[in-house]
Amino acid sequence: MHHYIVLLSDLSYQLGLIGIAEYEERLEIAYWLSTNGDGKPDPRTGQHEEPKRPRENDERRENGGAQGQGDSGSGNAPDEDPSDRWPRFLAFNKWMFTVGDRDCYPSVPHGHLHRKTNEWPKLNPYTGRVFADMHDEDASCRLTKAEMKVLWNDEDFVEHCRKQVLWYSDFAPDYAFPRARFGKLRFPKW
């Protein structure tokens, strides 16, 4: 499961979709997810932030799987237009991921709460962070370790992520930071 995060992060880094800081954070999260109770703290917890307590149903989700519990999987969100031409993935019955999403913040791909037309909040599936606005994380909504394991163990979700990363690299071949992998930023010429 964690190797999918590493693989897609490597691809995103090589394509210039993410910079070194995002790449390193994703690798740290992948390592944390690969450990089984060795006491490694959540790397997303800041210095002045209390560690998040696991939710009651985290163990059920981790042991039961995404599809078996109906918490994750492809399908339409309520009130979504079924004729929409872009493939979608609904995770935990609330996070809508869409191939063809032109927005790259906070990640490619990212989930929108309930439907793709909701601008905020957004979920970065690589880190489990939820953003209420640009650069404004809502730590109370952050995915737990168990939820991230369920999500990244879902082969349909991993395939959906791969498709969106490849679609985005074709959609924006001259992305504003294509040299991010070299630690340099190239701004567009105006």
JSON list of C-alpha atoms in Angstrom, two decimals, residues 34-142:
[
{"chain": "A", "resi": 34, "resn": "SER", "atom": "CA", "xyz": [4.31, 1.08, 6.49]},
{"chain": "A", "resi": 35, "resn": "THR", "atom": "CA", "xyz": [5.09, 0.76, 10.19]},
{"chain": "A", "resi": 36, "resn": "ASN", "atom": "CA", "xyz": [2.88, -1.37, 12.39]},
{"chain": "A", "resi": 37, "resn": "GLY", "atom": "CA", "xyz": [2.57, 0.10, 15.85]},
{"chain": "A", "resi": 38, "resn": "ASP", "atom": "CA", "xyz": [6.27, 0.72, 16.44]},
{"chain": "A", "resi": 39, "resn": "GLY", "atom": "CA", "xyz": [5.43, 3.99, 18.17]},
{"chain": "A", "resi": 40, "resn": "LYS", "atom": "CA", "xyz": [6.44, 6.25, 15.29]},
{"chain": "A", "resi": 41, "resn": "PRO", "atom": "CA", "xyz": [4.38, 9.41, 15.81]},
{"chain": "A", "resi": 42, "resn": "ASP", "atom": "CA", "xyz": [2.18, 10.92, 13.13]},
{"chain": "A", "resi": 43, "resn": "PRO", "atom": "CA", "xyz": [4.58, 13.07, 11.05]},
{"chain": "A", "resi": 44, "resn": "ARG", "atom": "CA", "xyz": [1.74, 15.49, 10.25]},
{"chain": "A", "resi": 45, "resn": "THR", "atom": "CA", "xyz": [1.38, 16.56, 13.87]},
{"chain": "A", "resi": 46, "resn": "GLY", "atom": "CA", "xyz": [2.98, 19.97, 14.42]},
{"chain": "A", "resi": 47, "resn": "GLN", "atom": "CA", "xyz": [4.96, 21.03, 17.48]},
{"chain": "A", "resi": 48, "resn": "HIS", "atom": "CA", "xyz": [2.00, 22.74, 19.14]},
{"chain": "A", "resi": 49, "resn": "GLU", "atom": "CA", "xyz": [-0.68, 20.35, 17.96]},
{"chain": "A", "resi": 50, "resn": "GLU", "atom": "CA", "xyz": [-2.15, 17.54, 19.99]},
{"chain": "A", "resi": 51, "resn": "PRO", "atom": "CA", "xyz": [-1.97, 14.11, 18.33]},
{"chain": "A", "resi": 52, "resn": "LYS", "atom": "CA", "xyz": [-5.33, 13.12, 16.89]},
{"chain": "A", "resi": 53, "resn": "ARG", "atom": "CA", "xyz": [-7.16, 10.35, 18.73]},
{"chain": "A", "resi": 54, "resn": "PRO", "atom": "CA", "xyz": [-8.27, 7.44, 16.55]},
{"chain": "A", "resi": 55, "resn": "ARG", "atom": "CA", "xyz": [-11.96, 7.42, 15.69]},
{"chain": "A", "resi": 56, "resn": "GLU", "atom": "CA", "xyz": [-14.14, 4.56, 16.91]},
{"chain": "A", "resi": 57, "resn": "ASN", "atom": "CA", "xyz": [-14.59, 2.99, 13.48]},
{"chain": "A", "resi": 58, "resn": "ASP", "atom": "CA", "xyz": [-10.93, 3.19, 12.38]},
{"chain": "A", "resi": 59, "resn": "GLU", "atom": "CA", "xyz": [-10.23, -0.41, 13.38]},
{"chain": "A", "resi": 60, "resn": "ARG", "atom": "CA", "xyz": [-13.31, -1.62, 11.50]},
{"chain": "A", "resi": 61, "resn": "ARG", "atom": "CA", "xyz": [-12.24, 0.29, 8.41]},
{"chain": "A", "resi": 62, "resn": "GLU", "atom": "CA", "xyz": [-8.69, -0.99, 8.61]},
{"chain": "A", "resi": 63, "resn": "ASN", "atom": "CA", "xyz": [-9.76, -4.59, 9.05]},
{"chain": "A", "resi": 64, "resn": "GLY", "atom": "CA", "xyz": [-12.88, -4.57, 6.88]},
{"chain": "A", "resi": 65, "resn": "GLY", "atom": "CA", "xyz": [-11.57, -2.81, 3.81]},
{"chain": "A", "resi": 66, "resn": "ALA", "atom": "CA", "xyz": [-13.02, 0.03, 1.83]},
{"chain": "A", "resi": 67, "resn": "GLN", "atom": "CA", "xyz": [-15.34, -1.81, -0.54]},
{"chain": "A", "resi": 68, "resn": "GLY", "atom": "CA", "xyz": [-16.61, -4.33, 1.98]},
{"chain": "A", "resi": 69, "resn": "GLN", "atom": "CA", "xyz": [-17.81, -1.62, 4.32]},
{"chain": "A", "resi": 70, "resn": "GLY", "atom": "CA", "xyz": [-19.21, 0.64, 1.63]},
{"chain": "A", "resi": 71, "resn": "ASP", "atom": "CA", "xyz": [-16.90, 3.43, 2.78]},
{"chain": "A", "resi": 72, "resn": "SER", "atom": "CA", "xyz": [-14.96, 3.83, -0.43]},
{"chain": "A", "resi": 73, "resn": "GLY", "atom": "CA", "xyz": [-15.33, 3.02, -4.05]},
{"chain": "A", "resi": 74, "resn": "SER", "atom": "CA", "xyz": [-16.38, 4.40, -7.36]},
{"chain": "A", "resi": 75, "resn": "GLY", "atom": "CA", "xyz": [-19.80, 5.81, -7.86]},
{"chain": "A", "resi": 76, "resn": "ASN", "atom": "CA", "xyz": [-21.75, 9.00, -8.05]},
{"chain": "A", "resi": 77, "resn": "ALA", "atom": "CA", "xyz": [-22.12, 11.40, -5.17]},
{"chain": "A", "resi": 78, "resn": "PRO", "atom": "CA", "xyz": [-25.60, 12.65, -4.37]},
{"chain": "A", "resi": 79, "resn": "ASP", "atom": "CA", "xyz": [-26.81, 15.25, -6.85]},
{"chain": "A", "resi": 80, "resn": "GLU", "atom": "CA", "xyz": [-23.90, 14.61, -9.24]},
{"chain": "A", "resi": 81, "resn": "ASP", "atom": "CA", "xyz": [-24.66, 14.70, -12.93]},
{"chain": "A", "resi": 82, "resn": "PRO", "atom": "CA", "xyz": [-24.41, 11.05, -14.07]},
{"chain": "A", "resi": 83, "resn": "SER", "atom": "CA", "xyz": [-23.67, 12.21, -17.61]},
{"chain": "A", "resi": 84, "resn": "ASP", "atom": "CA", "xyz": [-20.40, 13.79, -16.46]},
{"chain": "A", "resi": 85, "resn": "ARG", "atom": "CA", "xyz": [-17.76, 12.47, -18.83]},
{"chain": "A", "resi": 86, "resn": "TRP", "atom": "CA", "xyz": [-14.92, 12.24, -16.30]},
{"chain": "A", "resi": 87, "resn": "PRO", "atom": "CA", "xyz": [-14.30, 9.09, -14.27]},
{"chain": "A", "resi": 88, "resn": "ARG", "atom": "CA", "xyz": [-14.92, 9.59, -10.57]},
{"chain": "A", "resi": 89, "resn": "PHE", "atom": "CA", "xyz": [-14.02, 7.85, -7.36]},
{"chain": "A", "resi": 90, "resn": "LEU", "atom": "CA", "xyz": [-15.96, 8.39, -4.13]},
{"chain": "A", "resi": 91, "resn": "ALA", "atom": "CA", "xyz": [-13.90, 7.65, -1.01]},
{"chain": "A", "resi": 92, "resn": "PHE", "atom": "CA", "xyz": [-15.52, 7.09, 2.39]},
{"chain": "A", "resi": 93, "resn": "ASN", "atom": "CA", "xyz": [-18.85, 8.22, 0.92]},
{"chain": "A", "resi": 94, "resn": "LYS", "atom": "CA", "xyz": [-17.70, 11.84, 1.00]},
{"chain": "A", "resi": 95, "resn": "TRP", "atom": "CA", "xyz": [-14.47, 12.58, -0.91]},
{"chain": "A", "resi": 96, "resn": "MET", "atom": "CA", "xyz": [-15.01, 12.91, -4.66]},
{"chain": "A", "resi": 97, "resn": "PHE", "atom": "CA", "xyz": [-11.93, 12.41, -6.83]},
{"chain": "A", "resi": 98, "resn": "THR", "atom": "CA", "xyz": [-12.30, 13.20, -10.53]},
{"chain": "A", "resi": 99, "resn": "VAL", "atom": "CA", "xyz": [-10.00, 12.46, -13.46]},
{"chain": "A", "resi": 100, "resn": "GLY", "atom": "CA", "xyz": [-9.95, 15.68, -15.46]},
{"chain": "A", "resi": 101, "resn": "ASP", "atom": "CA", "xyz": [-9.83, 18.03, -12.47]},
{"chain": "A", "resi": 102, "resn": "ARG", "atom": "CA", "xyz": [-7.76, 20.98, -13.73]},
{"chain": "A", "resi": 103, "resn": "ASP", "atom": "CA", "xyz": [-6.99, 22.25, -10.24]},
{"chain": "A", "resi": 104, "resn": "CYS", "atom": "CA", "xyz": [-3.73, 20.98, -8.77]},
{"chain": "A", "resi": 105, "resn": "TYR", "atom": "CA", "xyz": [-4.11, 22.23, -5.20]},
{"chain": "A", "resi": 106, "resn": "PRO", "atom": "CA", "xyz": [-3.42, 20.65, -2.77]},
{"chain": "A", "resi": 107, "resn": "SER", "atom": "CA", "xyz": [-2.35, 17.65, -4.85]},
{"chain": "A", "resi": 108, "resn": "VAL", "atom": "CA", "xyz": [-2.91, 15.75, -8.09]},
{"chain": "A", "resi": 109, "resn": "PRO", "atom": "CA", "xyz": [-5.33, 14.14, -7.51]},
{"chain": "A", "resi": 110, "resn": "HIS", "atom": "CA", "xyz": [-7.27, 15.61, -4.60]},
{"chain": "A", "resi": 111, "resn": "GLY", "atom": "CA", "xyz": [-10.75, 15.01, -3.27]},
{"chain": "A", "resi": 112, "resn": "HIS", "atom": "CA", "xyz": [-13.59, 17.50, -2.98]},
{"chain": "A", "resi": 113, "resn": "LEU", "atom": "CA", "xyz": [-16.09, 17.12, -0.16]},
{"chain": "A", "resi": 114, "resn": "HIS", "atom": "CA", "xyz": [-19.24, 15.39, -1.54]},
{"chain": "A", "resi": 115, "resn": "ARG", "atom": "CA", "xyz": [-19.04, 16.76, -5.10]},
{"chain": "A", "resi": 116, "resn": "LYS", "atom": "CA", "xyz": [-16.40, 18.09, -7.42]},
{"chain": "A", "resi": 117, "resn": "THR", "atom": "CA", "xyz": [-18.09, 21.47, -7.69]},
{"chain": "A", "resi": 118, "resn": "ASN", "atom": "CA", "xyz": [-17.49, 22.19, -3.98]},
{"chain": "A", "resi": 119, "resn": "GLU", "atom": "CA", "xyz": [-14.42, 24.39, -3.96]},
{"chain": "A", "resi": 120, "resn": "TRP", "atom": "CA", "xyz": [-13.51, 23.65, -0.30]},
{"chain": "A", "resi": 121, "resn": "PRO", "atom": "CA", "xyz": [-12.63, 21.59, 1.66]},
{"chain": "A", "resi": 122, "resn": "LYS", "atom": "CA", "xyz": [-10.14, 19.49, -0.29]},
{"chain": "A", "resi": 123, "resn": "LEU", "atom": "CA", "xyz": [-8.31, 16.31, 0.67]},
{"chain": "A", "resi": 124, "resn": "ASN", "atom": "CA", "xyz": [-4.69, 15.55, -0.20]},
{"chain": "A", "resi": 125, "resn": "PRO", "atom": "CA", "xyz": [-4.78, 11.72, -0.26]},
{"chain": "A", "resi": 126, "resn": "TYR", "atom": "CA", "xyz": [-0.98, 11.38, -0.10]},
{"chain": "A", "resi": 127, "resn": "THR", "atom": "CA", "xyz": [-0.76, 13.12, 3.27]},
{"chain": "A", "resi": 128, "resn": "GLY", "atom": "CA", "xyz": [-4.33, 12.79, 4.55]},
{"chain": "A", "resi": 129, "resn": "ARG", "atom": "CA", "xyz": [-4.45, 16.54, 5.13]},
{"chain": "A", "resi": 130, "resn": "VAL", "atom": "CA", "xyz": [-7.74, 18.40, 4.59]},
{"chain": "A", "resi": 131, "resn": "PHE", "atom": "CA", "xyz": [-7.67, 22.05, 3.58]},
{"chain": "A", "resi": 132, "resn": "ALA", "atom": "CA", "xyz": [-10.52, 24.42, 4.41]},
{"chain": "A", "resi": 133, "resn": "ASP", "atom": "CA", "xyz": [-8.95, 27.08, 2.17]},
{"chain": "A", "resi": 134, "resn": "MET", "atom": "CA", "xyz": [-5.66, 27.75, 0.39]},
{"chain": "A", "resi": 135, "resn": "HIS", "atom": "CA", "xyz": [-2.83, 26.89, 2.84]},
{"chain": "A", "resi": 136, "resn": "ASP", "atom": "CA", "xyz": [-5.36, 26.53, 5.69]},
{"chain": "A", "resi": 137, "resn": "GLU", "atom": "CA", "xyz": [-5.36, 22.96, 6.94]},
{"chain": "A", "resi": 138, "resn": "ASP", "atom": "CA", "xyz": [-8.27, 21.74, 9.07]},
{"chain": "A", "resi": 139, "resn": "ALA", "atom": "CA", "xyz": [-6.38, 19.25, 11.25]},
{"chain": "A", "resi": 140, "resn": "SER", "atom": "CA", "xyz": [-9.62, 18.05, 12.84]},
{"chain": "A", "resi": 141, "resn": "CYS", "atom": "CA", "xyz": [-10.65, 16.50, 9.48]},
{"chain": "A", "resi": 142, "resn": "ARG", "atom": "CA", "xyz": [-7.29, 14.90, 8.70]}
]
